[in-house]
Amino acid sequence: MTMPIYNIADDIDLTPAMPAEGRDSGSYRRLIWQDPVDNGTIVAVWKAEPGIYTYPGRDLEETFVVVEGEAIYSQADAAPVTIGPGAIVSIGRGVPSRLEILSPFRKLATVIPKP
């Protein structure tokens, strides 16, 4: 039996994700685990280059831990805050958010899709 052990810092199996505003690229993701049921929980690594990433309210909940880098983060109408390694951010279903990535950034995210 092998144990599934992952290193968040590994840049293997990354696929293109959301582009930064005004660019065709900017972020990458790597699926770590997905619950094998419809709309099951997803665990993934997200890596981004400096830029702005704006998310409309989505039909899911996300909690992430910043592993590397620094960003200015805001949700809905709340005041922006600076986040960095060790910060844990929770985004509720339907809540718009914005990340202004200031330095190469990496997070480990748990996403719970909603039907």
Tab-separated table of N, CA and C in Angstrom:
chain	number	residue	atom	x	y	z
A	1	MET	N	0.844	-1.176	0.000
A	1	MET	CA	0.000	0.000	0.000
A	1	MET	C	0.890	1.240	0.000
A	2	THR	N	0.574	2.224	-0.836
A	2	THR	CA	1.333	3.468	-0.840
A	2	THR	C	0.509	4.564	-0.196
A	3	MET	N	1.200	5.455	0.463
A	3	MET	CA	0.519	6.586	1.098
A	3	MET	C	0.568	7.775	0.151
A	4	PRO	N	-0.573	8.415	-0.079
A	4	PRO	CA	-0.563	9.612	-0.920
A	4	PRO	C	-0.033	10.807	-0.129
A	5	ILE	N	1.197	11.177	-0.423
A	5	ILE	CA	1.818	12.315	0.242
A	5	ILE	C	2.158	13.337	-0.827
A	6	TYR	N	1.745	14.571	-0.607
A	6	TYR	CA	1.942	15.629	-1.581
A	6	TYR	C	2.761	16.752	-0.968
A	7	ASN	N	3.555	17.402	-1.783
A	7	ASN	CA	4.301	18.563	-1.347
A	7	ASN	C	3.696	19.780	-2.039
A	8	ILE	N	3.195	20.705	-1.264
A	8	ILE	CA	2.531	21.888	-1.814
A	8	ILE	C	3.468	22.692	-2.708
A	9	ALA	N	4.768	22.628	-2.441
A	9	ALA	CA	5.740	23.412	-3.207
A	9	ALA	C	6.067	22.802	-4.566
A	10	ASP	N	5.668	21.568	-4.810
A	10	ASP	CA	5.975	20.928	-6.101
A	10	ASP	C	5.223	21.606	-7.239
A	11	ASP	N	5.934	21.852	-8.317
A	11	ASP	CA	5.319	22.438	-9.512
A	11	ASP	C	5.047	21.368	-10.565
A	12	ILE	N	4.550	20.223	-10.114
A	12	ILE	CA	4.233	19.144	-11.045
A	12	ILE	C	2.728	19.120	-11.290
A	13	ASP	N	2.355	18.689	-12.481
A	13	ASP	CA	0.945	18.511	-12.857
A	13	ASP	C	0.120	19.794	-12.742
A	14	LEU	N	0.745	20.958	-12.894
A	14	LEU	CA	-0.006	22.215	-12.865
A	14	LEU	C	-0.722	22.420	-14.191
A	15	THR	N	-1.954	22.885	-14.132
A	15	THR	CA	-2.703	23.206	-15.344
A	15	THR	C	-3.110	24.677	-15.277
A	16	PRO	N	-3.239	25.328	-16.428
A	16	PRO	CA	-3.636	26.744	-16.422
A	16	PRO	C	-4.969	26.942	-15.717
A	17	ALA	N	-5.054	28.033	-14.968
A	17	ALA	CA	-6.285	28.406	-14.264
A	17	ALA	C	-6.634	29.838	-14.674
A	18	MET	N	-7.283	30.567	-13.795
A	18	MET	CA	-7.756	31.914	-14.090
A	18	MET	C	-6.607	32.851	-14.486
A	19	PRO	N	-6.788	33.627	-15.566
A	19	PRO	CA	-5.772	34.629	-15.905
A	19	PRO	C	-5.913	35.863	-15.019
A	20	ALA	N	-4.817	36.573	-14.854
A	20	ALA	CA	-4.862	37.855	-14.149
A	20	ALA	C	-5.561	38.860	-15.061
A	21	GLU	N	-6.166	39.895	-14.463
A	21	GLU	CA	-6.840	40.918	-15.267
A	21	GLU	C	-5.862	41.495	-16.279
A	22	GLY	N	-6.325	41.593	-17.534
A	22	GLY	CA	-5.527	42.177	-18.597
A	22	GLY	C	-4.492	41.257	-19.208
A	23	ARG	N	-4.489	39.978	-18.813
A	23	ARG	CA	-3.521	39.026	-19.368
A	23	ARG	C	-4.237	37.751	-19.788
A	24	ASP	N	-3.510	36.915	-20.521
A	24	ASP	CA	-4.059	35.634	-20.950
A	24	ASP	C	-3.710	34.497	-20.003
A	25	SER	N	-2.858	34.771	-19.032
A	25	SER	CA	-2.453	33.729	-18.089
A	25	SER	C	-2.172	34.372	-16.735
A	26	GLY	N	-1.636	33.594	-15.843
A	26	GLY	CA	-1.289	34.156	-14.544
A	26	GLY	C	-1.394	33.194	-13.392
A	27	SER	N	-2.271	32.184	-13.503
A	27	SER	CA	-2.371	31.253	-12.384
A	27	SER	C	-2.486	29.815	-12.888
A	28	TYR	N	-2.162	28.915	-11.973
A	28	TYR	CA	-2.128	27.487	-12.297
A	28	TYR	C	-2.670	26.725	-11.099
A	29	ARG	N	-3.205	25.532	-11.347
A	29	ARG	CA	-3.745	24.732	-10.252
A	29	ARG	C	-3.333	23.276	-10.415
A	30	ARG	N	-3.389	22.584	-9.291
A	30	ARG	CA	-3.103	21.152	-9.283
A	30	ARG	C	-4.090	20.492	-8.345
A	31	LEU	N	-4.882	19.601	-8.880
A	31	LEU	CA	-5.839	18.851	-8.073
A	31	LEU	C	-5.067	17.888	-7.183
A	32	ILE	N	-5.388	17.897	-5.898
A	32	ILE	CA	-4.780	16.969	-4.952
A	32	ILE	C	-5.733	15.811	-4.670
A	33	TRP	N	-6.991	16.155	-4.437
A	33	TRP	CA	-7.979	15.133	-4.082
A	33	TRP	C	-9.366	15.648	-4.401
A	34	GLN	N	-10.246	14.731	-4.812
A	34	GLN	CA	-11.650	15.082	-5.026
A	34	GLN	C	-12.517	13.945	-4.524
A	35	ASP	N	-13.513	14.300	-3.724
A	35	ASP	CA	-14.467	13.322	-3.220
A	35	ASP	C	-15.173	12.706	-4.431
A	36	PRO	N	-15.282	11.399	-4.506
A	36	PRO	CA	-15.827	10.753	-5.699
A	36	PRO	C	-17.355	10.804	-5.843
A	37	VAL	N	-18.013	11.737	-5.198
A	37	VAL	CA	-19.461	11.878	-5.352
A	37	VAL	C	-19.760	13.156	-6.137
A	38	ASP	N	-20.968	13.266	-6.686
A	38	ASP	CA	-21.351	14.489	-7.385
A	38	ASP	C	-21.209	15.684	-6.454
A	39	ASN	N	-20.625	16.760	-6.963
A	39	ASN	CA	-20.405	17.983	-6.185
A	39	ASN	C	-19.603	17.731	-4.918
A	40	GLY	N	-18.664	16.793	-4.989
A	40	GLY	CA	-17.849	16.466	-3.827
A	40	GLY	C	-16.767	17.501	-3.557
A	41	THR	N	-16.250	17.475	-2.360
A	41	THR	CA	-15.191	18.380	-1.929
A	41	THR	C	-13.948	18.201	-2.799
A	42	ILE	N	-13.260	19.322	-3.050
A	42	ILE	CA	-12.038	19.333	-3.851
A	42	ILE	C	-10.933	19.961	-3.007
A	43	VAL	N	-9.754	19.363	-3.045
A	43	VAL	CA	-8.564	19.947	-2.425
A	43	VAL	C	-7.566	20.183	-3.552
A	44	ALA	N	-7.036	21.407	-3.630
A	44	ALA	CA	-6.140	21.745	-4.729
A	44	ALA	C	-5.112	22.781	-4.298
A	45	VAL	N	-4.015	22.814	-5.031
A	45	VAL	CA	-3.004	23.855	-4.875
A	45	VAL	C	-3.244	24.867	-5.983
A	46	TRP	N	-3.153	26.150	-5.661
A	46	TRP	CA	-3.292	27.238	-6.645
A	46	TRP	C	-2.056	28.094	-6.543
A	47	LYS	N	-1.427	28.345	-7.678
A	47	LYS	CA	-0.207	29.143	-7.757
A	47	LYS	C	-0.492	30.310	-8.688
A	48	ALA	N	-0.075	31.523	-8.290
A	48	ALA	CA	-0.369	32.690	-9.119
A	48	ALA	C	0.814	33.635	-9.192
A	49	GLU	N	0.915	34.281	-10.332
A	49	GLU	CA	1.890	35.339	-10.544
A	49	GLU	C	1.251	36.652	-10.111
A	50	PRO	N	2.060	37.685	-9.848
A	50	PRO	CA	1.482	38.978	-9.471
A	50	PRO	C	0.449	39.457	-10.497
A	51	GLY	N	-0.612	40.051	-9.988
A	51	GLY	CA	-1.713	40.544	-10.813
A	51	GLY	C	-2.983	40.576	-9.986
A	52	ILE	N	-4.077	40.934	-10.631
A	52	ILE	CA	-5.370	41.025	-9.955
A	52	ILE	C	-6.277	39.904	-10.451
A	53	TYR	N	-6.886	39.214	-9.497
A	53	TYR	CA	-7.787	38.099	-9.772
A	53	TYR	C	-9.108	38.401	-9.080
A	54	THR	N	-10.146	38.611	-9.863
A	54	THR	CA	-11.452	38.968	-9.320
A	54	THR	C	-12.420	37.813	-9.531
A	55	TYR	N	-13.109	37.442	-8.474
A	55	TYR	CA	-14.063	36.331	-8.523
A	55	TYR	C	-15.462	36.850	-8.214
A	56	PRO	N	-16.416	36.597	-9.107
A	56	PRO	CA	-17.800	36.937	-8.764
A	56	PRO	C	-18.256	35.973	-7.672
A	57	GLY	N	-19.373	36.241	-7.062
A	57	GLY	CA	-19.908	35.278	-6.108
A	57	GLY	C	-20.091	33.942	-6.809
A	58	ARG	N	-19.572	32.891	-6.236
A	58	ARG	CA	-19.648	31.567	-6.871
A	58	ARG	C	-20.531	30.642	-6.050
A	59	ASP	N	-21.043	29.604	-6.698
A	59	ASP	CA	-21.929	28.656	-6.048
A	59	ASP	C	-21.110	27.558	-5.363
A	60	LEU	N	-20.242	28.005	-4.453
A	60	LEU	CA	-19.385	27.088	-3.713
A	60	LEU	C	-18.866	27.806	-2.470
A	61	GLU	N	-18.294	27.028	-1.570
A	61	GLU	CA	-17.603	27.568	-0.405
A	61	GLU	C	-16.140	27.193	-0.548
A	62	GLU	N	-15.244	28.098	-0.155
A	62	GLU	CA	-13.814	27.816	-0.245
A	62	GLU	C	-13.123	28.287	1.031
A	63	THR	N	-12.213	27.479	1.492
A	63	THR	CA	-11.315	27.876	2.571
A	63	THR	C	-9.915	27.584	2.072
A	64	PHE	N	-9.028	28.590	2.221
A	64	PHE	CA	-7.658	28.349	1.782
A	64	PHE	C	-6.654	28.845	2.802
A	65	VAL	N	-5.455	28.247	2.728
A	65	VAL	CA	-4.328	28.622	3.557
A	65	VAL	C	-3.245	29.149	2.636
A	66	VAL	N	-2.752	30.344	2.925
A	66	VAL	CA	-1.655	30.907	2.132
A	66	VAL	C	-0.370	30.202	2.551
A	67	VAL	N	0.341	29.682	1.567
A	67	VAL	CA	1.575	28.960	1.815
A	67	VAL	C	2.788	29.822	1.460
A	68	GLU	N	2.634	30.652	0.431
A	68	GLU	CA	3.752	31.458	-0.066
A	68	GLU	C	3.212	32.753	-0.651
A	69	GLY	N	3.949	33.825	-0.493
A	69	GLY	CA	3.623	35.086	-1.136
A	69	GLY	C	2.764	35.999	-0.289
A	70	GLU	N	2.455	37.142	-0.895
A	70	GLU	CA	1.658	38.149	-0.216
A	70	GLU	C	0.631	38.697	-1.190
A	71	ALA	N	-0.540	39.056	-0.660
A	71	ALA	CA	-1.623	39.589	-1.485
A	71	ALA	C	-2.466	40.545	-0.665
A	72	ILE	N	-3.198	41.377	-1.361
A	72	ILE	CA	-4.222	42.197	-0.734
A	72	ILE	C	-5.539	41.526	-1.089
A	73	TYR	N	-6.295	41.160	-0.066
A	73	TYR	CA	-7.515	40.383	-0.260
A	73	TYR	C	-8.727	41.169	0.220
A	74	SER	N	-9.808	41.067	-0.538
A	74	SER	CA	-11.061	41.672	-0.090
A	74	SER	C	-12.232	40.776	-0.476
A	75	GLN	N	-13.290	40.864	0.345
A	75	GLN	CA	-14.538	40.133	0.113
A	75	GLN	C	-15.673	41.131	0.090
A	76	ALA	N	-16.538	40.995	-0.906
A	76	ALA	CA	-17.737	41.830	-0.993
A	76	ALA	C	-17.365	43.290	-0.739
A	77	ASP	N	-18.001	43.937	0.243
A	77	ASP	CA	-17.743	45.347	0.530
A	77	ASP	C	-16.788	45.558	1.704
A	78	ALA	N	-16.164	44.495	2.192
A	78	ALA	CA	-15.255	44.611	3.336
A	78	ALA	C	-13.958	45.314	2.931
A	79	ALA	N	-13.311	45.953	3.885
A	79	ALA	CA	-12.040	46.623	3.634
A	79	ALA	C	-10.968	45.589	3.277
A	80	PRO	N	-10.106	45.904	2.318
A	80	PRO	CA	-9.024	44.980	1.945
A	80	PRO	C	-8.041	44.770	3.099
A	81	VAL	N	-7.462	43.570	3.150
A	81	VAL	CA	-6.438	43.244	4.144
A	81	VAL	C	-5.271	42.560	3.442
A	82	THR	N	-4.090	42.725	4.005
A	82	THR	CA	-2.915	42.050	3.463
A	82	THR	C	-2.828	40.667	4.088
A	83	ILE	N	-2.618	39.662	3.243
A	83	ILE	CA	-2.492	38.286	3.723
A	83	ILE	C	-1.160	37.719	3.244
A	84	GLY	N	-0.640	36.766	4.012
A	84	GLY	CA	0.612	36.112	3.674
A	84	GLY	C	0.644	34.720	4.270
A	85	PRO	N	1.812	34.078	4.249
A	85	PRO	CA	1.924	32.706	4.732
A	85	PRO	C	1.300	32.506	6.118
A	86	GLY	N	0.481	31.477	6.192
A	86	GLY	CA	-0.204	31.147	7.444
A	86	GLY	C	-1.610	31.702	7.541
A	87	ALA	N	-1.962	32.677	6.709
A	87	ALA	CA	-3.322	33.233	6.741
A	87	ALA	C	-4.308	32.180	6.252
A	88	ILE	N	-5.441	32.099	6.937
A	88	ILE	CA	-6.517	31.190	6.546
A	88	ILE	C	-7.712	32.062	6.174
A	89	VAL	N	-8.229	31.853	4.963
A	89	VAL	CA	-9.323	32.671	4.444
A	89	VAL	C	-10.509	31.773	4.125
A	90	SER	N	-11.685	32.192	4.554
A	90	SER	CA	-12.906	31.456	4.265
A	90	SER	C	-13.822	32.333	3.414
A	91	ILE	N	-14.291	31.776	2.305
A	91	ILE	CA	-15.164	32.500	1.382
A	91	ILE	C	-16.499	31.763	1.335
A	92	GLY	N	-17.548	32.439	1.717
A	92	GLY	CA	-18.873	31.837	1.720
A	92	GLY	C	-19.474	31.748	0.321
A	93	ARG	N	-20.460	30.919	0.204
A	93	ARG	CA	-21.185	30.747	-1.059
A	93	ARG	C	-21.766	32.088	-1.506
A	94	GLY	N	-21.520	32.446	-2.763
A	94	GLY	CA	-22.087	33.653	-3.347
A	94	GLY	C	-21.362	34.940	-2.993
A	95	VAL	N	-20.252	34.865	-2.243
A	95	VAL	CA	-19.531	36.069	-1.821
A	95	VAL	C	-18.449	36.412	-2.847
A	96	PRO	N	-18.525	37.593	-3.468
A	96	PRO	CA	-17.476	37.981	-4.411
A	96	PRO	C	-16.180	38.305	-3.667
A	97	SER	N	-15.050	38.057	-4.320
A	97	SER	CA	-13.771	38.332	-3.684
A	97	SER	C	-12.753	38.789	-4.723
A	98	ARG	N	-11.659	39.357	-4.211
A	98	ARG	CA	-10.619	39.899	-5.092
A	98	ARG	C	-9.269	39.685	-4.424
A	99	LEU	N	-8.319	39.193	-5.199
A	99	LEU	CA	-6.947	39.009	-4.746
A	99	LEU	C	-6.035	39.862	-5.616
A	100	GLU	N	-5.291	40.749	-5.015
A	100	GLU	CA	-4.244	41.465	-5.730
A	100	GLU	C	-2.933	40.833	-5.273
A	101	ILE	N	-2.403	39.969	-6.115
A	101	ILE	CA	-1.194	39.224	-5.775
A	101	ILE	C	0.007	40.157	-5.921
A	102	LEU	N	0.786	40.276	-4.843
A	102	LEU	CA	1.931	41.188	-4.827
A	102	LEU	C	3.259	40.498	-5.106
A	103	SER	N	3.340	39.212	-4.786
A	103	SER	CA	4.550	38.424	-5.027
A	103	SER	C	4.107	37.009	-5.361
A	104	PRO	N	4.977	36.189	-5.985
A	104	PRO	CA	4.552	34.828	-6.331
A	104	PRO	C	3.803	34.195	-5.147
A	105	PHE	N	2.643	33.642	-5.450
A	105	PHE	CA	1.659	33.264	-4.429
A	105	PHE	C	1.267	31.818	-4.600
A	106	ARG	N	1.057	31.143	-3.470
A	106	ARG	CA	0.608	29.744	-3.505
A	106	ARG	C	-0.340	29.536	-2.334
A	107	LYS	N	-1.430	28.818	-2.610
A	107	LYS	CA	-2.381	28.502	-1.543
A	107	LYS	C	-2.813	27.055	-1.679
A	108	LEU	N	-3.241	26.487	-0.558
A	108	LEU	CA	-3.866	25.172	-0.530
A	108	LEU	C	-5.334	25.432	-0.241
A	109	ALA	N	-6.198	25.037	-1.154
A	109	ALA	CA	-7.622	25.342	-1.050
A	109	ALA	C	-8.463	24.090	-0.903
A	110	THR	N	-9.500	24.219	-0.091
A	110	THR	CA	-10.556	23.208	-0.002
A	110	THR	C	-11.821	23.865	-0.511
A	111	VAL	N	-12.401	23.274	-1.542
A	111	VAL	CA	-13.593	23.844	-2.189
A	111	VAL	C	-14.744	22.865	-2.025
A	112	ILE	N	-15.873	23.405	-1.581
A	112	ILE	CA	-17.069	22.575	-1.416
A	112	ILE	C	-18.120	23.116	-2.394
A	113	PRO	N	-18.277	22.457	-3.551
A	113	PRO	CA	-19.292	22.883	-4.516
A	113	PRO	C	-20.686	22.723	-3.931
A	114	LYS	N	-21.584	23.561	-4.388
A	114	LYS	CA	-22.976	23.486	-3.951
A	114	LYS	C	-23.844	23.174	-5.158
A	115	PRO	N	-24.778	22.239	-5.000
A	115	PRO	CA	-25.659	21.889	-6.133
A	115	PRO	C	-26.597	23.018	-6.509
